[in-house]
């Protein structure tokens, strides 16, 4: 839920529980307001400077899957984070797990689907380890 309050000089009280949202400043159409953020949100809503209140979204820190490259820098393969909107409907505020392949292609998964995806990653990791063992033993 998004709460619009008049501008204040300091943010209201801090949350002590991981499930308690907190109010943070946001810039919407040039107007400074306060929005209710989930505890996991790391988005700088002032820097994002959205045009419309419904464009404000919450994002978490990212989990990265990086692959080493022979003779070069590591390459980011996947990144995952939480994202939630601020719309008035409850489904708009439900956090989803994003799996981003690059800046253009990504998936938005509900928690149960994210668990299935993670199970697939574990199985994939086991197959990669088996391939590495085979290559070492060859």
PDB file of C-alpha atoms in Angstrom:
ATOM      1  CA  UNK A   1       0.000   0.000   0.000  1.00  0.00           C
ATOM      2  CA  UNK A   2       1.255   3.485  -0.802  1.00  0.00           C
ATOM      3  CA  UNK A   3       0.730   6.225   1.718  1.00  0.00           C
ATOM      4  CA  UNK A   4       0.972   9.798   0.541  1.00  0.00           C
ATOM      5  CA  UNK A   5       1.911  12.233   3.282  1.00  0.00           C
ATOM      6  CA  UNK A   6       3.065  15.836   3.240  1.00  0.00           C
ATOM      7  CA  UNK A   7       6.808  16.314   3.076  1.00  0.00           C
ATOM      8  CA  UNK A   8       8.666  15.799   6.339  1.00  0.00           C
ATOM      9  CA  UNK A   9      12.220  16.649   7.272  1.00  0.00           C
ATOM     10  CA  UNK A  10      12.994  13.134   8.524  1.00  0.00           C
ATOM     11  CA  UNK A  11      11.550   9.717   7.915  1.00  0.00           C
ATOM     12  CA  UNK A  12       9.021   8.424  10.452  1.00  0.00           C
ATOM     13  CA  UNK A  13      10.053   5.749  12.990  1.00  0.00           C
ATOM     14  CA  UNK A  14      12.061   2.725  11.919  1.00  0.00           C
ATOM     15  CA  UNK A  15      10.752  -0.838  11.658  1.00  0.00           C
ATOM     16  CA  UNK A  16      11.936  -3.435  14.125  1.00  0.00           C
ATOM     17  CA  UNK A  17      10.287  -6.488  12.562  1.00  0.00           C
ATOM     18  CA  UNK A  18      11.216  -7.889   9.150  1.00  0.00           C
ATOM     19  CA  UNK A  19       7.551  -7.922   8.132  1.00  0.00           C
ATOM     20  CA  UNK A  20       6.762  -4.339   9.157  1.00  0.00           C
ATOM     21  CA  UNK A  21       6.900  -1.885   6.255  1.00  0.00           C
ATOM     22  CA  UNK A  22       8.513   1.514   6.695  1.00  0.00           C
ATOM     23  CA  UNK A  23       7.835   4.922   5.208  1.00  0.00           C
ATOM     24  CA  UNK A  24      10.480   6.239   2.820  1.00  0.00           C
ATOM     25  CA  UNK A  25      10.624   9.348   0.648  1.00  0.00           C
ATOM     26  CA  UNK A  26       9.788   9.205  -3.047  1.00  0.00           C
ATOM     27  CA  UNK A  27       9.709  11.744  -5.851  1.00  0.00           C
ATOM     28  CA  UNK A  28       6.564  11.508  -7.977  1.00  0.00           C
ATOM     29  CA  UNK A  29       5.923  14.065 -10.719  1.00  0.00           C
ATOM     30  CA  UNK A  30       8.368  16.432  -9.021  1.00  0.00           C
ATOM     31  CA  UNK A  31       6.555  16.182  -5.677  1.00  0.00           C
ATOM     32  CA  UNK A  32       8.259  14.665  -2.620  1.00  0.00           C
ATOM     33  CA  UNK A  33       5.980  12.182  -0.846  1.00  0.00           C
ATOM     34  CA  UNK A  34       6.311   9.242   1.560  1.00  0.00           C
ATOM     35  CA  UNK A  35       5.611   5.689   0.413  1.00  0.00           C
ATOM     36  CA  UNK A  36       5.233   2.544   2.477  1.00  0.00           C
ATOM     37  CA  UNK A  37       8.099   0.177   1.611  1.00  0.00           C
ATOM     38  CA  UNK A  38       8.496  -3.482   2.479  1.00  0.00           C
ATOM     39  CA  UNK A  39      11.492  -4.070   4.725  1.00  0.00           C
ATOM     40  CA  UNK A  40      13.384  -5.752   1.843  1.00  0.00           C
ATOM     41  CA  UNK A  41      13.063  -2.761  -0.532  1.00  0.00           C
ATOM     42  CA  UNK A  42      16.396  -1.112  -1.403  1.00  0.00           C
ATOM     43  CA  UNK A  43      15.019   1.107  -4.179  1.00  0.00           C
ATOM     44  CA  UNK A  44      15.915   4.804  -4.012  1.00  0.00           C
ATOM     45  CA  UNK A  45      12.460   6.185  -4.794  1.00  0.00           C
ATOM     46  CA  UNK A  46      13.758   9.760  -4.893  1.00  0.00           C
ATOM     47  CA  UNK A  47      16.419   8.964  -7.511  1.00  0.00           C
ATOM     48  CA  UNK A  48      13.888   6.935  -9.531  1.00  0.00           C
ATOM     49  CA  UNK A  49      11.682  10.070  -9.818  1.00  0.00           C
ATOM     50  CA  UNK A  50       8.572   8.462 -11.312  1.00  0.00           C
ATOM     51  CA  UNK A  51       5.954  10.404 -13.223  1.00  0.00           C
ATOM     52  CA  UNK A  52       2.948   8.601 -11.670  1.00  0.00           C
ATOM     53  CA  UNK A  53       2.410   7.121  -8.220  1.00  0.00           C
ATOM     54  CA  UNK A  54       1.461   3.723  -9.685  1.00  0.00           C
ATOM     55  CA  UNK A  55       4.890   3.592 -11.394  1.00  0.00           C
ATOM     56  CA  UNK A  56       6.686   3.445  -8.034  1.00  0.00           C
ATOM     57  CA  UNK A  57       7.919  -0.096  -7.456  1.00  0.00           C
ATOM     58  CA  UNK A  58       9.859  -1.872  -4.743  1.00  0.00           C
ATOM     59  CA  UNK A  59      12.955  -3.961  -5.491  1.00  0.00           C
ATOM     60  CA  UNK A  60      15.270  -5.997  -3.295  1.00  0.00           C
ATOM     61  CA  UNK A  61      18.975  -6.522  -3.562  1.00  0.00           C
ATOM     62  CA  UNK A  62      19.992  -8.983  -6.264  1.00  0.00           C
ATOM     63  CA  UNK A  63      21.358 -12.510  -6.253  1.00  0.00           C
ATOM     64  CA  UNK A  64      23.788 -12.980  -9.159  1.00  0.00           C
ATOM     65  CA  UNK A  65      24.850 -16.113 -11.030  1.00  0.00           C
ATOM     66  CA  UNK A  66      28.293 -15.381 -12.462  1.00  0.00           C
ATOM     67  CA  UNK A  67      30.404 -17.699 -14.641  1.00  0.00           C
ATOM     68  CA  UNK A  68      34.193 -17.499 -14.777  1.00  0.00           C
ATOM     69  CA  UNK A  69      35.738 -16.957 -18.205  1.00  0.00           C
ATOM     70  CA  UNK A  70      39.076 -18.335 -19.303  1.00  0.00           C
ATOM     71  CA  UNK A  71      41.478 -15.393 -19.581  1.00  0.00           C
ATOM     72  CA  UNK A  72      38.789 -12.747 -19.119  1.00  0.00           C
ATOM     73  CA  UNK A  73      36.397 -11.174 -16.671  1.00  0.00           C
ATOM     74  CA  UNK A  74      33.559 -13.218 -15.210  1.00  0.00           C
ATOM     75  CA  UNK A  75      30.223 -12.994 -16.987  1.00  0.00           C
ATOM     76  CA  UNK A  76      26.860 -12.353 -15.338  1.00  0.00           C
ATOM     77  CA  UNK A  77      24.464 -15.077 -16.520  1.00  0.00           C
ATOM     78  CA  UNK A  78      21.380 -14.497 -14.365  1.00  0.00           C
ATOM     79  CA  UNK A  79      20.255 -12.135 -11.689  1.00  0.00           C
ATOM     80  CA  UNK A  80      17.295 -12.498  -9.387  1.00  0.00           C
ATOM     81  CA  UNK A  81      15.520 -10.120  -7.016  1.00  0.00           C
ATOM     82  CA  UNK A  82      12.128  -9.344  -5.538  1.00  0.00           C
ATOM     83  CA  UNK A  83       9.881  -6.765  -7.140  1.00  0.00           C
ATOM     84  CA  UNK A  84       6.465  -5.447  -6.119  1.00  0.00           C
ATOM     85  CA  UNK A  85       4.272  -2.661  -7.393  1.00  0.00           C
ATOM     86  CA  UNK A  86       2.315  -0.090  -5.419  1.00  0.00           C
ATOM     87  CA  UNK A  87      -1.082  -0.407  -7.096  1.00  0.00           C
ATOM     88  CA  UNK A  88      -4.324  -0.398  -5.157  1.00  0.00           C
ATOM     89  CA  UNK A  89      -5.176  -4.058  -5.937  1.00  0.00           C
ATOM     90  CA  UNK A  90      -3.567  -6.635  -3.595  1.00  0.00           C
ATOM     91  CA  UNK A  91      -2.192  -8.616  -6.554  1.00  0.00           C
ATOM     92  CA  UNK A  92      -0.311  -5.493  -7.699  1.00  0.00           C
ATOM     93  CA  UNK A  93       1.518  -5.382  -4.354  1.00  0.00           C
ATOM     94  CA  UNK A  94       2.350  -9.113  -4.194  1.00  0.00           C
ATOM     95  CA  UNK A  95       6.131  -9.539  -4.405  1.00  0.00           C
ATOM     96  CA  UNK A  96       7.371 -11.597  -7.347  1.00  0.00           C
ATOM     97  CA  UNK A  97      10.783 -13.140  -7.897  1.00  0.00           C
ATOM     98  CA  UNK A  98      12.421 -11.890 -11.073  1.00  0.00           C
ATOM     99  CA  UNK A  99      14.898 -13.935 -13.051  1.00  0.00           C
ATOM    100  CA  UNK A 100      16.686 -11.627 -15.487  1.00  0.00           C
ATOM    101  CA  UNK A 101      18.834 -13.006 -18.292  1.00  0.00           C
ATOM    102  CA  UNK A 102      19.764  -9.553 -19.578  1.00  0.00           C
ATOM    103  CA  UNK A 103      18.234  -6.077 -19.658  1.00  0.00           C
ATOM    104  CA  UNK A 104      15.517  -7.179 -22.077  1.00  0.00           C
ATOM    105  CA  UNK A 105      14.544 -10.760 -21.226  1.00  0.00           C
ATOM    106  CA  UNK A 106      13.233 -11.710 -17.808  1.00  0.00           C
ATOM    107  CA  UNK A 107      10.647 -13.730 -15.961  1.00  0.00           C
ATOM    108  CA  UNK A 108       8.386 -12.761 -13.079  1.00  0.00           C
ATOM    109  CA  UNK A 109       7.665 -15.759 -10.851  1.00  0.00           C
ATOM    110  CA  UNK A 110       5.262 -16.239  -7.991  1.00  0.00           C
ATOM    111  CA  UNK A 111       7.000 -17.789  -4.955  1.00  0.00           C
ATOM    112  CA  UNK A 112       5.900 -21.386  -5.742  1.00  0.00           C
ATOM    113  CA  UNK A 113       7.170 -21.095  -9.324  1.00  0.00           C
ATOM    114  CA  UNK A 114      10.442 -19.590  -8.029  1.00  0.00           C
ATOM    115  CA  UNK A 115      10.868 -22.673  -5.823  1.00  0.00           C
ATOM    116  CA  UNK A 116      10.394 -24.941  -8.866  1.00  0.00           C
ATOM    117  CA  UNK A 117      12.933 -22.851 -10.798  1.00  0.00           C
ATOM    118  CA  UNK A 118      15.422 -23.062  -7.890  1.00  0.00           C
ATOM    119  CA  UNK A 119      14.994 -26.856  -7.801  1.00  0.00           C
ATOM    120  CA  UNK A 120      15.869 -26.884 -11.506  1.00  0.00           C
ATOM    121  CA  UNK A 121      18.983 -24.797 -10.817  1.00  0.00           C
ATOM    122  CA  UNK A 122      20.108 -27.280  -8.154  1.00  0.00           C
ATOM    123  CA  UNK A 123      19.622 -30.184 -10.586  1.00  0.00           C
ATOM    124  CA  UNK A 124      21.499 -28.233 -13.269  1.00  0.00           C
ATOM    125  CA  UNK A 125      24.362 -27.550 -10.833  1.00  0.00           C
ATOM    126  CA  UNK A 126      24.621 -31.258 -10.064  1.00  0.00           C
ATOM    127  CA  UNK A 127      24.808 -32.020 -13.802  1.00  0.00           C
ATOM    128  CA  UNK A 128      27.520 -29.372 -14.286  1.00  0.00           C
ATOM    129  CA  UNK A 129      29.530 -30.925 -11.420  1.00  0.00           C
ATOM    130  CA  UNK A 130      29.160 -34.381 -13.016  1.00  0.00           C
ATOM    131  CA  UNK A 131      30.414 -32.980 -16.336  1.00  0.00           C
ATOM    132  CA  UNK A 132      33.381 -31.373 -14.565  1.00  0.00           C
ATOM    133  CA  UNK A 133      34.234 -34.694 -12.871  1.00  0.00           C
ATOM    134  CA  UNK A 134      34.050 -36.468 -16.218  1.00  0.00           C
ATOM    135  CA  UNK A 135      36.314 -33.858 -17.819  1.00  0.00           C
ATOM    136  CA  UNK A 136      38.824 -34.123 -14.942  1.00  0.00           C
ATOM    137  CA  UNK A 137      38.868 -37.928 -15.162  1.00  0.00           C
ATOM    138  CA  UNK A 138      39.231 -38.004 -18.961  1.00  0.00           C
TER     139      UNK A 138
END
